[in-house]
């Protein structure tokens, strides 16, 4: 159980964007985010693309734990010019 407000493939884009915003506005002082328990999420191009685009807009970077060789996060981040 990843806990409340986790980004999940089954949530859909609108809900994940809402959760990402809620999570990011709860803290200050960070420069990026990292996936944790997110192997299925980082392997889903649609889910990753929305998060990466939002992070780029905010000037943040993404650290992929690479817990799954199927992760597309680095490829997507590179395509849109996000630090990863």
mmCIF file of C-alpha atoms in Angstrom:
data_model
loop_
_atom_site.group_PDB
_atom_site.id
_atom_site.type_symbol
_atom_site.label_atom_id
_atom_site.label_comp_id
_atom_site.label_asym_id
_atom_site.label_seq_id
_atom_site.Cartn_x
_atom_site.Cartn_y
_atom_site.Cartn_z
ATOM 1 C CA UNK A 1 0.000 0.000 0.000
ATOM 2 C CA UNK A 2 1.751 3.200 -1.150
ATOM 3 C CA UNK A 3 -0.473 5.344 1.048
ATOM 4 C CA UNK A 4 -2.856 8.212 0.388
ATOM 5 C CA UNK A 5 -2.445 10.425 -2.664
ATOM 6 C CA UNK A 6 -0.071 8.057 -4.431
ATOM 7 C CA UNK A 7 0.134 8.423 -8.195
ATOM 8 C CA UNK A 8 -1.368 5.280 -9.714
ATOM 9 C CA UNK A 9 -2.009 4.214 -13.293
ATOM 10 C CA UNK A 10 -5.638 3.428 -12.476
ATOM 11 C CA UNK A 11 -6.256 6.975 -11.205
ATOM 12 C CA UNK A 12 -6.171 8.529 -14.650
ATOM 13 C CA UNK A 13 -4.421 11.716 -15.683
ATOM 14 C CA UNK A 14 -6.738 14.238 -14.010
ATOM 15 C CA UNK A 15 -6.564 12.563 -10.609
ATOM 16 C CA UNK A 16 -2.808 12.022 -10.799
ATOM 17 C CA UNK A 17 -2.247 15.692 -11.652
ATOM 18 C CA UNK A 18 -4.422 16.683 -8.692
ATOM 19 C CA UNK A 19 -2.493 14.359 -6.395
ATOM 20 C CA UNK A 20 0.870 15.533 -7.708
ATOM 21 C CA UNK A 21 -0.101 19.137 -7.071
ATOM 22 C CA UNK A 22 -1.340 18.299 -3.572
ATOM 23 C CA UNK A 23 1.854 16.425 -2.757
ATOM 24 C CA UNK A 24 4.158 19.112 -4.145
ATOM 25 C CA UNK A 25 2.397 21.988 -2.426
ATOM 26 C CA UNK A 26 2.626 20.229 0.955
ATOM 27 C CA UNK A 27 6.398 20.842 1.117
ATOM 28 C CA UNK A 28 8.983 23.426 0.127
ATOM 29 C CA UNK A 29 12.691 23.427 -0.540
ATOM 30 C CA UNK A 30 12.911 20.420 -2.850
ATOM 31 C CA UNK A 31 14.398 20.434 -6.348
ATOM 32 C CA UNK A 32 12.858 17.275 -7.753
ATOM 33 C CA UNK A 33 11.038 14.071 -7.024
ATOM 34 C CA UNK A 34 11.800 10.356 -7.064
ATOM 35 C CA UNK A 35 9.556 7.396 -7.701
ATOM 36 C CA UNK A 36 9.143 4.910 -4.889
ATOM 37 C CA UNK A 37 7.190 1.699 -5.354
ATOM 38 C CA UNK A 38 6.468 2.980 -8.846
ATOM 39 C CA UNK A 39 7.623 0.254 -11.212
ATOM 40 C CA UNK A 40 4.303 -0.136 -13.000
ATOM 41 C CA UNK A 41 3.836 3.633 -13.111
ATOM 42 C CA UNK A 42 7.246 4.359 -14.627
ATOM 43 C CA UNK A 43 6.659 1.678 -17.253
ATOM 44 C CA UNK A 44 3.459 3.441 -18.401
ATOM 45 C CA UNK A 45 4.342 6.103 -20.982
ATOM 46 C CA UNK A 46 1.059 8.008 -20.646
ATOM 47 C CA UNK A 47 1.300 8.241 -16.857
ATOM 48 C CA UNK A 48 4.979 9.199 -16.890
ATOM 49 C CA UNK A 49 4.537 11.812 -19.617
ATOM 50 C CA UNK A 50 1.972 13.784 -17.639
ATOM 51 C CA UNK A 51 4.099 13.816 -14.498
ATOM 52 C CA UNK A 52 7.288 14.717 -16.355
ATOM 53 C CA UNK A 53 5.557 17.560 -18.197
ATOM 54 C CA UNK A 54 4.222 18.928 -14.913
ATOM 55 C CA UNK A 55 7.670 18.721 -13.314
ATOM 56 C CA UNK A 56 9.241 20.575 -16.230
ATOM 57 C CA UNK A 57 6.675 23.362 -15.864
ATOM 58 C CA UNK A 58 7.625 23.652 -12.191
ATOM 59 C CA UNK A 59 11.370 23.631 -12.909
ATOM 60 C CA UNK A 60 11.882 20.343 -11.050
ATOM 61 C CA UNK A 61 13.769 17.198 -12.017
ATOM 62 C CA UNK A 62 12.939 13.491 -11.784
ATOM 63 C CA UNK A 63 15.026 10.726 -10.245
ATOM 64 C CA UNK A 64 14.052 7.260 -11.446
ATOM 65 C CA UNK A 65 14.900 4.486 -8.981
ATOM 66 C CA UNK A 66 15.013 2.130 -11.988
ATOM 67 C CA UNK A 67 13.376 -0.675 -10.040
ATOM 68 C CA UNK A 68 12.096 -2.038 -13.347
ATOM 69 C CA UNK A 69 13.969 -2.341 -16.641
ATOM 70 C CA UNK A 70 10.724 -1.412 -18.444
ATOM 71 C CA UNK A 71 10.838 2.166 -17.107
ATOM 72 C CA UNK A 72 10.317 4.798 -19.800
ATOM 73 C CA UNK A 73 10.847 7.742 -17.441
ATOM 74 C CA UNK A 74 14.369 8.626 -18.612
ATOM 75 C CA UNK A 75 13.374 8.401 -22.275
ATOM 76 C CA UNK A 76 10.303 10.610 -21.779
ATOM 77 C CA UNK A 77 12.227 13.125 -19.657
ATOM 78 C CA UNK A 78 14.948 13.319 -22.292
ATOM 79 C CA UNK A 79 12.395 13.826 -25.070
ATOM 80 C CA UNK A 80 10.862 16.873 -23.365
ATOM 81 C CA UNK A 81 14.110 18.251 -21.972
ATOM 82 C CA UNK A 82 13.607 17.536 -18.279
ATOM 83 C CA UNK A 83 16.591 16.883 -16.017
ATOM 84 C CA UNK A 84 16.517 13.292 -14.848
#
